Amino acid sequence: MLKKLLLLTLILSTPTIAESYKTRDFTIEYDPNVPTSIVEQLAERVINNRKVVLAYLNQSNNYTGTPIKERLTVYISKQRRTPYQNWNTIHIPEKRVLSEFSEESNEDNGLAVIHELAHVYAVSAYRKNKKNGYEDRFFDDGLAVFLQHRFGESAEYPDFGVDLYRAVAEKSTEYGELIALPEAENVRHSAKTGLGRRLAYLQEGAFTQFLIENYGLDKYLEIYAGENPKKVTGKTLNELEKDWTQLIKNFTSKKPTR
């Protein structure tokens, strides 16, 4: 009887062994309950999105690749509620994956594959800086939001298909003000409401769009790599923020007076 109890305990305590689906450039890990057909569709999405991210970055001679040399892993996660990147691993919620590739899907949360791939293939000089106990991802998330908005297959968080400038204008009005860019990361990590967190993401993406549109991808990647903005653009970060703020004001809708 004791042996049977020990055997049962061992069986129950043994974790489920994840399945693996390997492509040339990455591996998808998933639990057996996820149909192979869905894993294959996710793999195709990652292949296509990876090409897009790298093609965009490789337009610039200032793109020098990523310090992440380990093989890319895409993990279909039961635990994560939102997509997440940790070094060479992208975690995508299982519920979202199943919904995205299901014929009966009625959800539109999105997988943010481009966003998370941008984190793997474009690591800013600032990311490893600690800011109140967490990484400083201001530029990293700005680029990720911008690329997801521009090249994503569907409208996703945080802009849901709305132009980034207009989305910032609308949400900052709802929030009560723009977040000062040096404080965006603090708000994104500590916001007590979803609105503040969402606005911080939007502002990071919209400011990235502003820099690329006005100074080009080459100069943007110089800043991304740690170069002083004034040396690159002739303006300090504070001056660039003021220019950006003036631009955003043009997208703020005002109710007509009677």
Short mmCIF file of C-alpha atoms in Angstrom, two decimals:
data_model
loop_
_atom_site.label_atom_id
_atom_site.label_comp_id
_atom_site.label_asym_id
_atom_site.label_seq_id
_atom_site.Cartn_x
_atom_site.Cartn_y
_atom_site.Cartn_z
CA MET A 1 0.00 0.00 0.00
CA LEU A 2 2.81 2.37 0.95
CA LYS A 3 4.57 1.66 -2.36
CA LYS A 4 1.37 2.48 -4.28
CA LEU A 5 0.99 5.77 -2.41
CA LEU A 6 4.59 6.71 -3.13
CA LEU A 7 4.17 5.86 -6.82
CA LEU A 8 0.96 7.92 -7.03
CA THR A 9 2.66 10.87 -5.32
CA LEU A 10 5.55 10.66 -7.77
CA ILE A 11 3.18 10.63 -10.76
CA LEU A 12 1.17 13.59 -9.50
CA SER A 13 4.27 15.64 -8.68
CA THR A 14 5.93 15.07 -12.04
CA PRO A 15 5.49 18.16 -14.26
CA THR A 16 4.03 17.85 -17.73
CA ILE A 17 6.82 17.56 -20.27
CA ALA A 18 6.50 20.28 -22.89
CA GLU A 19 6.47 19.40 -26.55
CA SER A 20 8.92 21.07 -28.93
CA TYR A 21 8.46 22.26 -32.50
CA LYS A 22 11.72 23.26 -34.16
CA THR A 23 12.27 25.52 -37.15
CA ARG A 24 15.57 26.71 -38.57
CA ASP A 25 15.69 29.84 -36.40
CA PHE A 26 13.65 29.12 -33.29
CA THR A 27 11.91 26.50 -31.17
CA ILE A 28 8.32 26.58 -29.96
CA GLU A 29 7.65 24.88 -26.64
CA TYR A 30 4.09 24.00 -25.70
CA ASP A 31 1.94 21.64 -23.66
CA PRO A 32 0.47 18.55 -25.37
CA ASN A 33 -3.06 19.96 -25.20
CA VAL A 34 -2.22 22.54 -27.87
CA PRO A 35 -3.02 21.10 -31.32
CA THR A 36 -0.09 20.71 -33.68
CA SER A 37 -1.99 22.59 -36.38
CA ILE A 38 -2.14 25.66 -34.15
CA VAL A 39 1.55 25.38 -33.28
CA GLU A 40 2.32 25.29 -37.00
CA GLN A 41 0.25 28.42 -37.60
CA LEU A 42 2.04 30.22 -34.78
CA ALA A 43 5.39 29.13 -36.23
CA GLU A 44 4.43 30.63 -39.60
CA ARG A 45 3.45 33.88 -37.87
CA VAL A 46 6.78 34.05 -36.04
CA ILE A 47 8.73 33.27 -39.23
CA ASN A 48 6.99 36.07 -41.14
CA ASN A 49 7.19 38.58 -38.30
CA ARG A 50 10.85 37.82 -37.68
CA LYS A 51 11.58 38.59 -41.34
CA VAL A 52 9.71 41.89 -41.07
CA VAL A 53 11.51 43.04 -37.91
CA LEU A 54 14.97 42.15 -39.22
CA ALA A 55 14.27 43.60 -42.69
CA TYR A 56 13.23 46.90 -41.14
CA LEU A 57 16.22 47.11 -38.81
CA ASN A 58 18.69 46.03 -41.49
CA GLN A 59 17.76 49.04 -43.62
CA SER A 60 20.21 50.90 -41.42
CA ASN A 61 23.95 50.37 -41.36
CA ASN A 62 23.76 51.41 -37.71
CA TYR A 63 21.92 48.21 -36.83
CA THR A 64 24.60 45.91 -35.46
CA GLY A 65 22.47 42.96 -34.44
CA THR A 66 21.55 41.72 -30.99
CA PRO A 67 23.66 40.73 -28.00
CA ILE A 68 21.23 37.85 -27.49
CA LYS A 69 23.02 34.95 -29.14
CA GLU A 70 21.06 32.05 -27.68
CA ARG A 71 18.51 30.31 -29.90
CA LEU A 72 15.12 32.00 -29.89
CA THR A 73 12.46 30.13 -27.91
CA VAL A 74 8.75 30.84 -28.20
CA TYR A 75 6.94 29.47 -25.18
CA ILE A 76 3.18 29.00 -25.28
CA SER A 77 2.50 29.74 -21.64
CA LYS A 78 -0.36 28.67 -19.41
CA GLN A 79 0.77 31.07 -16.69
CA ARG A 80 1.27 34.35 -18.55
CA ARG A 81 -1.77 36.57 -19.12
CA THR A 82 0.06 38.94 -21.45
CA PRO A 83 2.94 38.47 -23.93
CA TYR A 84 6.36 38.84 -22.34
CA GLN A 85 10.01 38.64 -23.38
CA ASN A 86 12.89 37.47 -21.21
CA TRP A 87 16.24 37.46 -23.02
CA ASN A 88 15.94 34.83 -25.80
CA THR A 89 12.49 33.59 -24.75
CA ILE A 90 9.12 34.99 -25.79
CA HIS A 91 6.16 33.96 -23.65
CA ILE A 92 2.77 34.06 -25.38
CA PRO A 93 -0.37 33.21 -23.37
CA GLU A 94 -1.80 29.85 -24.40
CA LYS A 95 -5.34 31.22 -24.23
CA ARG A 96 -4.46 33.90 -26.77
CA VAL A 97 -2.75 31.45 -29.11
CA LEU A 98 -5.71 29.10 -29.08
CA SER A 99 -8.09 32.00 -29.65
CA GLU A 100 -6.02 33.61 -32.42
CA PHE A 101 -5.95 30.51 -34.59
CA SER A 102 -9.38 29.14 -33.78
CA GLU A 103 -12.16 29.36 -36.36
CA GLU A 104 -14.53 30.20 -33.53
CA SER A 105 -12.34 32.97 -32.16
CA ASN A 106 -14.25 35.94 -30.79
CA GLU A 107 -11.40 37.59 -28.93
CA ASP A 108 -9.01 40.22 -30.25
CA ASN A 109 -6.28 40.48 -27.64
CA GLY A 110 -3.47 39.87 -30.10
CA LEU A 111 -0.18 38.03 -29.74
CA ALA A 112 2.21 41.02 -29.95
CA VAL A 113 4.73 38.81 -31.76
CA ILE A 114 6.41 41.74 -33.54
CA HIS A 115 6.58 43.68 -30.26
CA GLU A 116 8.33 40.83 -28.46
CA LEU A 117 10.64 40.03 -31.38
CA ALA A 118 11.73 43.67 -31.39
CA HIS A 119 12.83 43.17 -27.78
CA VAL A 120 14.95 40.18 -28.83
CA TYR A 121 16.55 41.67 -31.93
CA ALA A 122 16.95 45.31 -30.86
CA VAL A 123 18.43 45.82 -27.39
CA SER A 124 19.05 49.45 -26.50
CA ALA A 125 22.08 50.70 -24.58
CA TYR A 126 19.73 51.72 -21.77
CA ARG A 127 17.87 48.47 -21.14
CA LYS A 128 20.21 47.09 -18.51
CA ASN A 129 20.19 50.37 -16.58
CA LYS A 130 18.26 49.90 -13.37
CA LYS A 131 15.49 52.38 -12.69
CA ASN A 132 13.68 51.97 -9.37
CA GLY A 133 14.51 48.26 -9.41
CA TYR A 134 13.57 47.49 -13.01
CA GLU A 135 15.16 47.80 -16.43
CA ASP A 136 14.93 51.08 -18.30
CA ARG A 137 13.02 50.06 -21.42
CA PHE A 138 11.91 53.51 -22.58
CA PHE A 139 13.55 53.24 -26.01
CA ASP A 140 13.09 49.46 -26.26
CA ASP A 141 9.36 49.59 -25.70
CA GLY A 142 9.07 52.66 -27.88
CA LEU A 143 10.54 50.80 -30.85
CA ALA A 144 8.53 47.67 -30.07
CA VAL A 145 5.23 49.59 -29.91
CA PHE A 146 6.06 51.48 -33.10
CA LEU A 147 6.93 48.33 -35.08
CA GLN A 148 3.90 46.41 -33.79
CA HIS A 149 1.63 49.31 -34.74
CA ARG A 150 3.13 49.66 -38.19
CA PHE A 151 3.53 46.02 -39.21
CA GLY A 152 1.20 43.98 -36.99
CA GLU A 153 -1.43 41.81 -38.67
CA SER A 154 -4.20 43.18 -36.46
CA ALA A 155 -5.02 46.12 -34.22
CA GLU A 156 -3.48 45.44 -30.80
CA TYR A 157 -2.69 47.01 -27.44
CA PRO A 158 -1.82 49.79 -26.72
CA ASP A 159 -3.07 51.68 -29.81
CA PHE A 160 -5.59 49.17 -31.24
CA GLY A 161 -4.98 50.46 -34.75
CA VAL A 162 -5.29 54.18 -33.98
CA ASP A 163 -2.45 56.40 -35.21
CA LEU A 164 0.07 56.70 -32.37
CA TYR A 165 0.02 60.52 -32.32
CA ARG A 166 -3.76 60.60 -32.23
CA ALA A 167 -3.91 57.82 -29.64
CA VAL A 168 -1.56 59.76 -27.35
CA ALA A 169 -3.62 62.92 -27.79
CA GLU A 170 -6.86 61.11 -26.98
CA LYS A 171 -5.58 59.13 -24.01
CA SER A 172 -3.63 62.04 -22.51
CA THR A 173 -6.83 64.09 -22.57
CA GLU A 174 -8.58 61.25 -20.76
CA TYR A 175 -5.66 60.91 -18.33
CA GLY A 176 -5.59 64.67 -17.72
CA GLU A 177 -2.14 65.43 -19.13
CA LEU A 178 0.83 64.03 -21.00
CA ILE A 179 3.28 62.04 -18.94
CA ALA A 180 6.72 63.68 -18.88
CA LEU A 181 8.84 61.36 -21.01
CA PRO A 182 11.53 60.85 -18.33
CA GLU A 183 8.71 59.59 -16.08
CA ALA A 184 7.08 57.28 -18.62
CA GLU A 185 8.84 54.16 -17.35
CA ASN A 186 7.96 54.95 -13.74
CA VAL A 187 4.29 55.33 -14.66
CA ARG A 188 4.30 52.22 -16.85
CA HIS A 189 5.61 50.10 -14.00
CA SER A 190 3.68 51.64 -11.13
CA ALA A 191 0.42 52.88 -12.69
CA LYS A 192 -2.54 52.03 -10.48
CA THR A 193 -4.87 52.27 -13.44
CA GLY A 194 -4.66 50.72 -16.88
CA LEU A 195 -4.96 54.16 -18.46
CA GLY A 196 -1.64 55.45 -17.13
CA ARG A 197 0.19 52.29 -18.15
CA ARG A 198 -1.38 52.36 -21.60
CA LEU A 199 -0.58 56.06 -22.09
CA ALA A 200 3.06 55.47 -21.12
CA TYR A 201 3.37 52.74 -23.74
CA LEU A 202 1.68 54.97 -26.34
CA GLN A 203 3.97 57.90 -25.61
CA GLU A 204 7.09 55.76 -25.91
CA GLY A 205 5.89 54.47 -29.29
CA ALA A 206 4.78 57.89 -30.54
CA PHE A 207 8.07 59.52 -29.53
CA THR A 208 9.95 56.78 -31.39
CA GLN A 209 7.81 57.48 -34.45
CA PHE A 210 8.57 61.20 -34.11
CA LEU A 211 12.33 60.64 -33.96
CA ILE A 212 12.39 58.27 -36.92
CA GLU A 213 10.15 60.47 -39.07
CA ASN A 214 12.14 63.62 -38.35
CA TYR A 215 15.70 62.35 -38.14
CA GLY A 216 15.66 58.98 -39.90
CA LEU A 217 16.25 55.41 -38.78
CA ASP A 218 20.05 55.75 -38.89
CA LYS A 219 20.13 58.61 -36.38
CA TYR A 220 17.44 57.03 -34.27
CA LEU A 221 19.54 53.87 -33.91
CA GLU A 222 22.52 56.03 -32.89
CA ILE A 223 20.45 57.34 -29.99
CA TYR A 224 19.19 53.80 -29.32
CA ALA A 225 22.82 52.67 -29.08
CA GLY A 226 23.53 55.29 -26.40
CA GLU A 227 24.72 58.35 -28.34
CA ASN A 228 23.82 61.74 -26.87
CA PRO A 229 20.66 63.04 -28.62
CA LYS A 230 22.12 66.54 -28.96
CA LYS A 231 25.15 65.18 -30.81
CA VAL A 232 22.87 63.26 -33.17
CA THR A 233 20.02 65.73 -33.73
CA GLY A 234 21.40 69.08 -32.56
CA LYS A 235 18.78 69.14 -29.78
CA THR A 236 18.69 67.90 -26.22
CA LEU A 237 16.18 65.24 -25.20
CA ASN A 238 14.22 67.96 -23.40
CA GLU A 239 14.10 70.08 -26.57
CA LEU A 240 13.00 67.07 -28.63
CA GLU A 241 10.26 66.37 -26.11
CA LYS A 242 9.01 69.96 -26.44
CA ASP A 243 8.89 69.64 -30.24
CA TRP A 244 7.04 66.34 -29.91
CA THR A 245 4.59 67.80 -27.40
CA GLN A 246 3.77 70.66 -29.76
CA LEU A 247 3.07 68.13 -32.49
CA ILE A 248 0.77 66.08 -30.27
CA LYS A 249 -1.28 69.16 -29.41
CA ASN A 250 -2.37 69.33 -33.04
CA PHE A 251 -4.09 65.96 -32.66
CA THR A 252 -6.04 66.88 -29.56
CA SER A 253 -9.73 67.17 -30.36
CA LYS A 254 -11.59 70.07 -28.79
CA LYS A 255 -15.32 70.11 -28.42
CA PRO A 256 -16.86 72.94 -30.46
CA THR A 257 -18.21 75.83 -28.42
CA ARG A 258 -21.82 76.88 -28.85
#
